[in-house]
């Protein structure tokens, strides 16, 4: 671990030279998203990229730059935001966006506003995003802004609000079929996610009637069959896509089919689909595809294929922490602790930056295999090495203690997780519920209420949920349990579940 001397805080990147090289990647996107061209702007981006600690405001870097007598233009700031978003540094991206208007008084175009709306929802929650939307003038509320709000509602499973905005989008984009299909796809995924098959089918028929569809639409349809375990429907659509001259089959489409067969327990058919998927891997998407294939092959128990794809992945230029995360996840699925420890040693001695996601996956793997002592020793080694552990680290360790029925330690670790977690972060629902139940049974109501109060203050759940849980802890709500009382506004994405009990519906890169 002592070899990991690079930035502890740049959690979603590899080496700074690779980030610097990203500045010179000239994509086919609009000029507004083009990389900065002046060396001074390049230096500013490097300063921002180094400021990876989410608790350190990136605005101090920008202000220092200006105090040095230098300047930064609108297009540069937009590029910084784009890069920060790509590395999931949403808080810093939002800070740059707000600095644009608050400190530099730069005019925000509708695209800037749409991006800020999305960032506010991710960083501060849906309520704050709605308040920001209400502050936007009618003249600035165009198709892009409404589409961003739709995405916010969809991400939070707010069906009725999403439907209302969708009607507004149809009015705004009546002649923009290419743009409109994206919004239709958002609604398809929302209906699939909440399990409203009737609305999904109705929207699907509307899209067919209006001839509004693209490859993403077809993938949504295909994945809907996967979600409902309709293998016959999935196979029929897949065959139609394969013979349609207007459809270009790709690796992701076959991965979706592989996931469908996997869920149905048809592992050999899933293996065939993954082989087809692998044959279509090419170009810039190779790393994303290989990372996805690692976890997909692991899901059907194909250990040899996992290591084979890992070799292909390592041959690509510039090792990425995301690849290691996927490999550790795959080996965890296979319960290959020995293999995971060997690759952990390889990662620690390599030239990649410290990335807390990798220790977190390793800790989950230990806990999953009832190797709690190894998990504890690894956490201790990280702390002695001076590495900052995040909320998810303590959450996963708490989950391990729960599995071993060491509830006193679980309670202490879940409290630690909540205390260090950013606003809006949520601990694993079952672990939190088990801790509350344990404290209630022991009669330690004061400690239980203290944890619940912390959860509400940190935005883990609403005041209403806090009220219900508090009443339950005091014995005022009989015949229920803590987990059920959280369901109203408590949900986690699959990748946030400690040891992967909940699989992702669509295989995507890690």
XYZ file of C-alpha atoms in Angstrom:
510
model
C 0.000 0.000 0.000
C 2.954 2.298 0.543
C 3.460 2.301 -3.197
C 0.234 4.228 -3.631
C 1.825 7.645 -3.235
C -0.305 9.460 -5.786
C -3.237 11.694 -4.975
C -5.530 10.148 -2.383
C -8.398 12.349 -3.367
C -8.632 11.996 -7.141
C -10.866 9.004 -6.710
C -12.347 8.624 -10.165
C -9.238 9.111 -12.269
C -6.077 7.214 -13.012
C -2.899 9.229 -13.418
C -2.807 12.992 -13.862
C -0.881 12.676 -17.135
C -3.823 10.759 -18.572
C -6.190 13.482 -17.425
C -3.878 16.056 -18.989
C -3.924 14.099 -22.238
C -7.708 14.230 -22.180
C -7.433 17.943 -22.828
C -6.112 17.237 -26.289
C -8.745 14.700 -27.251
C -10.623 16.385 -30.084
C -14.068 14.866 -30.326
C -16.770 15.561 -32.854
C -18.862 17.429 -30.296
C -19.686 21.105 -30.427
C -17.067 23.800 -30.157
C -18.415 24.747 -26.735
C -17.181 21.418 -25.395
C -13.790 21.602 -27.097
C -10.674 21.327 -24.881
C -8.931 24.539 -23.849
C -6.193 25.495 -26.247
C -3.991 27.829 -24.203
C -1.334 26.424 -21.911
C -2.608 28.637 -19.064
C -6.000 26.966 -19.288
C -4.314 23.596 -19.369
C -2.550 24.459 -16.086
C -5.837 25.542 -14.535
C -7.428 22.253 -15.508
C -4.562 20.361 -13.929
C -5.056 22.331 -10.715
C -8.744 21.457 -10.754
C -8.078 17.802 -11.506
C -5.735 17.590 -8.510
C -8.383 19.050 -6.197
C -10.116 15.692 -5.916
C -11.161 15.956 -2.272
C -14.931 16.603 -2.395
C -14.661 18.502 0.893
C -12.256 21.071 -0.580
C -14.090 23.712 -2.667
C -12.760 23.940 -6.200
C -13.799 27.609 -6.210
C -10.664 28.368 -4.188
C -8.606 27.067 -7.112
C -10.504 29.282 -9.553
C -10.256 32.351 -7.318
C -6.540 31.826 -6.832
C -6.145 31.658 -10.604
C -7.858 35.015 -11.025
C -5.864 36.557 -8.158
C -2.713 35.642 -10.070
C -3.876 37.983 -12.807
C -4.984 35.253 -15.187
C -8.315 34.817 -16.927
C -10.574 31.968 -17.968
C -13.170 32.004 -20.737
C -16.657 30.546 -20.906
C -15.702 27.661 -23.203
C -12.903 26.591 -20.852
C -15.257 26.462 -17.872
C -17.767 24.421 -19.855
C -15.028 21.948 -20.710
C -13.975 21.710 -17.054
C -17.584 20.937 -16.088
C -17.820 18.283 -18.781
C -14.655 16.549 -17.571
C -15.635 16.714 -13.905
C -19.021 15.196 -14.718
C -17.377 12.401 -16.690
C -15.396 11.473 -13.565
C -18.513 11.796 -11.391
C -17.120 14.743 -9.466
C -20.570 16.304 -9.476
C -20.064 18.595 -6.491
C -17.014 20.219 -8.061
C -18.744 20.461 -11.436
C -21.633 22.284 -9.760
C -19.222 24.644 -8.023
C -17.631 25.568 -11.361
C -21.070 26.084 -12.902
C -22.176 28.425 -10.113
C -18.847 30.253 -10.145
C -19.416 30.993 -13.836
C -22.454 33.132 -13.081
C -21.889 34.245 -9.488
C -18.252 35.334 -9.744
C -17.709 35.896 -13.460
C -21.219 37.074 -14.401
C -21.076 34.940 -17.542
C -24.292 34.490 -19.488
C -25.740 31.004 -19.126
C -27.102 29.423 -22.277
C -29.907 26.881 -22.036
C -27.375 24.050 -22.203
C -25.531 25.513 -19.201
C -28.795 25.789 -17.293
C -29.774 22.209 -18.141
C -26.438 20.891 -16.895
C -26.685 22.880 -13.665
C -30.197 21.543 -13.076
C -28.918 17.997 -13.425
C -25.975 18.674 -11.105
C -28.158 20.249 -8.412
C -30.408 17.181 -8.424
C -27.393 14.908 -8.033
C -25.634 16.949 -5.347
C -28.448 18.609 -3.372
C -31.512 16.558 -4.186
C -34.688 16.872 -6.200
C -36.307 19.578 -4.037
C -33.418 21.970 -4.646
C -33.442 21.163 -8.352
C -37.122 22.094 -8.513
C -36.429 25.370 -6.706
C -33.722 26.183 -9.226
C -36.063 25.348 -12.108
C -38.701 27.689 -10.659
C -36.113 30.487 -10.682
C -35.429 30.078 -14.406
C -37.156 32.634 -16.597
C -39.763 31.427 -19.097
C -37.578 32.669 -21.937
C -34.770 30.320 -20.865
C -36.965 27.255 -20.402
C -36.427 25.555 -23.714
C -36.347 21.915 -24.794
C -32.940 21.269 -23.202
C -34.009 22.585 -19.813
C -37.281 20.646 -19.774
C -35.391 17.508 -20.822
C -32.954 17.960 -17.942
C -35.854 18.285 -15.494
C -37.396 15.137 -16.973
C -34.156 13.290 -16.302
C -34.162 14.543 -12.709
C -37.680 13.252 -12.116
C -36.918 9.950 -13.834
C -33.780 9.383 -11.757
C -35.867 9.852 -8.612
C -38.731 7.673 -9.908
C -41.187 10.597 -9.748
C -43.579 9.202 -12.343
C -46.394 11.750 -12.221
C -44.042 14.729 -12.355
C -42.080 13.128 -15.189
C -45.290 12.554 -17.146
C -46.315 16.192 -16.748
C -42.948 17.430 -18.002
C -43.055 14.929 -20.858
C -46.217 16.584 -22.144
C -44.444 19.945 -22.042
C -41.488 18.458 -23.921
C -43.798 17.190 -26.653
C -45.028 20.755 -27.117
C -41.524 22.216 -27.158
C -40.062 19.576 -29.470
C -42.919 19.003 -31.896
C -40.558 19.324 -34.854
C -37.465 17.815 -33.253
C -38.069 14.088 -33.570
C -34.376 13.283 -33.133
C -34.307 15.029 -29.761
C -37.749 13.823 -28.741
C -36.788 10.155 -28.993
C -34.328 10.679 -26.125
C -37.141 11.835 -23.839
C -39.323 8.922 -24.904
C -36.464 6.591 -24.020
C -36.178 8.188 -20.575
C -39.866 7.502 -19.950
C -39.524 3.916 -21.193
C -36.742 3.256 -18.716
C -38.707 4.929 -15.924
C -41.794 2.767 -16.515
C -39.616 -0.341 -16.706
C -37.812 0.585 -13.500
C -41.016 1.119 -11.491
C -42.598 -1.976 -13.008
C -45.529 -0.273 -14.760
C -45.852 -2.647 -17.697
C -49.146 -1.164 -18.872
C -47.709 2.333 -19.313
C -44.548 0.898 -20.830
C -46.546 -0.985 -23.472
C -48.753 2.045 -24.166
C -45.738 4.299 -24.712
C -44.096 1.642 -26.849
C -47.153 1.521 -29.138
C -47.185 5.321 -29.339
C -43.558 5.324 -30.440
C -44.229 2.659 -33.066
C -47.195 4.631 -34.410
C -45.139 7.818 -34.637
C -42.038 5.978 -35.876
C -40.022 7.438 -33.022
C -37.268 5.016 -32.100
C -33.528 4.414 -32.234
C -31.089 1.765 -31.026
C -31.553 2.981 -27.449
C -35.310 2.486 -27.819
C -34.804 -1.046 -29.047
C -32.483 -1.756 -26.152
C -35.118 -0.452 -23.737
C -37.702 -2.770 -25.317
C -35.270 -5.659 -25.140
C -34.428 -4.924 -21.533
C -38.129 -4.711 -20.659
C -38.489 -8.330 -21.758
C -35.477 -9.140 -19.571
C -37.041 -7.368 -16.588
C -40.286 -9.328 -16.934
C -38.459 -12.603 -17.668
C -40.218 -12.829 -21.043
C -37.534 -14.814 -22.844
C -39.773 -15.569 -25.846
C -40.443 -11.864 -26.371
C -36.762 -11.067 -25.950
C -35.759 -13.678 -28.516
C -38.335 -12.493 -31.057
C -37.219 -8.871 -30.797
C -33.564 -9.900 -30.965
C -34.181 -11.847 -34.167
C -36.057 -8.887 -35.681
C -33.151 -6.600 -34.863
C -30.636 -9.018 -36.388
C -32.413 -9.057 -39.758
C -33.352 -5.351 -39.838
C -30.991 -3.606 -42.299
C -31.454 -0.331 -40.430
C -30.233 -1.779 -37.117
C -26.542 -2.201 -36.382
C -26.057 -4.870 -33.762
C -23.434 -4.090 -31.135
C -21.844 -5.635 -28.061
C -24.225 -3.991 -25.592
C -27.341 -5.376 -27.268
C -26.079 -8.936 -26.974
C -25.034 -8.244 -23.378
C -28.635 -7.355 -22.571
C -29.770 -10.642 -24.074
C -27.071 -12.457 -22.100
C -28.394 -10.863 -18.931
C -31.890 -12.066 -19.815
C -30.749 -15.657 -20.224
C -28.723 -15.390 -17.043
C -31.759 -14.243 -15.039
C -33.742 -17.141 -16.503
C -31.058 -19.601 -15.450
C -30.169 -20.427 -19.069
C -26.442 -20.000 -18.569
C -25.216 -21.701 -21.736
C -27.393 -19.444 -23.885
C -26.104 -16.504 -21.885
C -22.562 -17.666 -22.644
C -23.334 -17.765 -26.374
C -24.656 -14.203 -26.260
C -21.547 -13.016 -24.416
C -19.334 -14.583 -27.052
C -21.314 -12.738 -29.742
C -21.019 -9.561 -27.726
C -17.258 -9.967 -27.402
C -16.879 -10.433 -31.167
C -18.424 -7.001 -31.740
C -16.131 -5.147 -29.345
C -14.133 -2.510 -31.191
C -12.884 1.055 -31.205
C -13.143 3.455 -28.307
C -15.710 1.314 -26.531
C -13.349 -1.610 -25.998
C -12.552 -0.786 -22.394
C -16.210 -0.236 -21.482
C -17.123 -3.496 -23.170
C -14.367 -5.503 -21.525
C -15.256 -4.090 -18.117
C -18.865 -5.121 -18.623
C -17.895 -8.565 -19.895
C -15.795 -9.198 -16.798
C -18.811 -8.994 -14.525
C -21.117 -10.712 -17.014
C -18.884 -13.750 -17.431
C -18.505 -13.895 -13.654
C -22.285 -13.842 -13.227
C -22.555 -17.153 -15.108
C -19.510 -18.649 -13.398
C -17.092 -18.543 -16.354
C -13.859 -17.988 -14.439
C -11.555 -18.748 -17.374
C -13.344 -16.183 -19.536
C -13.024 -13.601 -16.758
C -9.252 -13.966 -16.634
C -9.020 -14.071 -20.435
C -10.938 -10.803 -20.812
C -8.883 -9.302 -17.998
C -5.761 -9.991 -20.058
C -7.345 -8.225 -23.044
C -8.318 -5.286 -20.844
C -4.799 -4.893 -19.458
C -3.359 -4.737 -22.974
C -5.185 -1.465 -23.579
C -3.120 1.650 -23.055
C -3.360 3.428 -19.695
C -4.631 1.241 -16.893
C -7.825 2.527 -15.310
C -9.133 2.053 -11.828
C -12.586 1.380 -13.288
C -11.186 -1.792 -14.869
C -9.798 -2.954 -11.534
C -13.141 -2.225 -9.864
C -14.916 -4.450 -12.394
C -12.325 -7.215 -12.051
C -12.583 -7.186 -8.252
C -16.377 -7.248 -8.574
C -16.125 -10.238 -10.912
C -13.796 -12.143 -8.602
C -16.090 -11.371 -5.676
C -18.969 -12.955 -7.603
C -16.775 -16.006 -8.170
C -15.681 -16.030 -4.497
C -12.096 -16.047 -5.782
C -10.465 -14.339 -2.806
C -6.992 -15.683 -3.622
C -7.175 -14.240 -7.141
C -8.540 -10.955 -5.841
C -5.697 -10.617 -3.343
C -3.119 -11.193 -6.091
C -4.667 -8.488 -8.264
C -4.935 -6.190 -5.247
C -1.177 -6.547 -4.809
C -0.730 -5.777 -8.520
C -2.888 -2.658 -8.212
C -1.084 -1.451 -5.103
C 2.309 -1.787 -6.791
C 1.166 -0.257 -10.082
C 1.057 3.304 -11.353
C -2.609 4.059 -10.727
C -3.986 6.579 -8.247
C -5.543 5.521 -4.994
C -9.243 4.868 -5.562
C -11.376 4.058 -2.522
C -13.813 2.063 -4.675
C -11.232 -0.725 -4.998
C -10.648 -1.243 -1.255
C -14.412 -1.028 -0.785
C -15.053 -3.879 -3.231
C -12.315 -5.920 -1.565
C -13.841 -5.314 1.871
C -17.222 -6.452 0.547
C -15.637 -9.595 -0.888
C -14.085 -10.442 2.474
C -17.378 -9.856 4.290
C -19.332 -11.846 1.727
C -17.054 -14.827 2.343
C -17.205 -14.452 6.146
C -13.586 -13.271 6.284
C -14.315 -10.393 8.643
C -10.880 -10.528 10.265
C -9.258 -9.946 6.882
C -11.627 -7.060 6.223
C -10.762 -5.508 9.583
C -7.027 -5.970 8.988
C -7.284 -4.361 5.559
C -9.169 -1.366 6.962
C -6.530 -1.000 9.671
C -3.768 -1.120 7.064
C -5.466 1.604 5.036
C -5.833 3.816 8.090
C -2.192 3.337 9.074
C -1.220 4.248 5.515
C -2.955 7.582 5.933
C -5.764 6.893 3.489
C -9.124 8.542 4.000
C -11.941 5.997 4.104
C -15.382 7.072 2.966
C -18.908 6.362 4.149
C -19.248 3.326 1.908
C -16.182 1.727 3.514
C -17.737 1.830 6.982
C -21.150 0.875 5.574
C -19.718 -2.277 4.009
C -17.895 -3.159 7.207
C -21.126 -2.663 9.156
C -22.835 -4.994 6.686
C -20.150 -7.602 7.421
C -20.689 -7.309 11.161
C -24.426 -7.754 10.650
C -23.807 -10.969 8.713
C -21.686 -12.255 11.609
C -24.327 -11.100 14.113
C -21.853 -8.758 15.800
C -24.463 -6.060 16.124
C -22.676 -3.827 18.635
C -19.811 -3.326 16.185
C -22.294 -2.975 13.312
C -24.035 -0.109 15.116
C -20.764 1.720 15.718
C -19.706 1.364 12.078
C -23.069 2.464 10.666
C -22.918 5.555 12.865
C -19.419 6.242 11.562
C -20.628 5.814 7.983
C -23.482 8.280 8.422
C -21.251 10.823 10.153
C -18.687 10.950 7.320
C -21.118 10.542 4.417
C -21.889 13.494 2.147
C -25.319 15.077 2.208
C -27.847 12.732 0.641
C -25.705 9.599 0.927
C -27.609 6.533 2.097
C -26.297 3.548 4.056
C -27.402 0.099 2.976
C -31.056 -0.112 3.924
C -31.047 -3.584 5.443
C -27.953 -2.854 7.542
C -29.383 0.389 8.911
C -32.702 -1.301 9.650
C -30.980 -4.196 11.448
C -29.019 -1.738 13.592
C -32.165 0.163 14.554
C -33.952 -3.117 15.384
C -30.991 -4.214 17.524
C -30.948 -0.983 19.529
C -34.719 -1.124 19.973
C -34.569 -4.688 21.278
C -31.755 -3.764 23.692
C -33.791 -0.842 24.958
C -31.131 1.645 23.899
C -33.722 4.002 22.463
C -31.600 7.112 22.928
C -28.833 5.756 20.674
C -31.369 4.590 18.076
C -33.010 8.009 17.989
C -29.590 9.664 17.742
C -28.778 7.628 14.613
C -32.187 8.395 13.109
C -31.685 12.094 13.789
C -28.305 11.954 12.028
C -29.920 10.193 9.075
C -32.553 12.880 8.683
C -30.044 15.708 9.028
C -27.767 14.088 6.431
C -30.661 13.599 4.006
C -30.773 9.807 4.173
C -34.540 10.002 4.352
C -37.324 12.526 4.797
C -38.683 14.053 7.977
C -41.826 11.955 7.525
C -39.812 8.730 7.455
C -37.856 9.942 10.481
C -41.145 10.530 12.302
C -42.422 7.037 11.504
C -39.156 5.375 12.550
C -38.962 7.403 15.761
C -42.498 6.385 16.682
C -41.629 2.769 15.909
C -38.530 2.861 18.104
C -40.617 4.250 20.988
C -43.119 1.395 20.513
C -45.926 3.614 19.223
C -46.257 1.710 15.904
C -46.806 -2.044 16.414
C -46.697 -4.925 13.916
C -44.147 -3.533 11.519
C -40.359 -3.270 11.120
C -37.781 -0.585 10.457
C -37.014 -1.746 6.913
C -40.640 -1.439 5.792
C -40.898 2.046 7.278
C -38.009 3.223 5.077
C -39.490 2.064 1.786
C -41.385 5.260 1.085
C -38.344 7.310 0.145
C -35.373 5.008 0.595
C -33.826 3.388 -2.445
C -30.346 2.517 -3.611
C -28.798 2.052 -7.005
C -27.506 -1.454 -7.596
C -23.855 -0.411 -7.528
C -24.375 1.055 -4.029
C -25.386 -2.284 -2.530
C -22.422 -3.584 -0.471
C -21.882 -7.066 -1.850
C -23.965 -7.065 -4.985
C -27.121 -8.851 -3.895
C -29.125 -6.688 -6.306
C -27.967 -7.138 -9.889
C -28.151 -4.422 -12.517
C -30.904 -4.827 -15.078
C -28.797 -3.616 -18.009
C -25.123 -4.608 -18.118
C -23.038 -1.469 -18.342
C -19.421 -0.633 -17.709
C -18.361 -0.056 -14.132
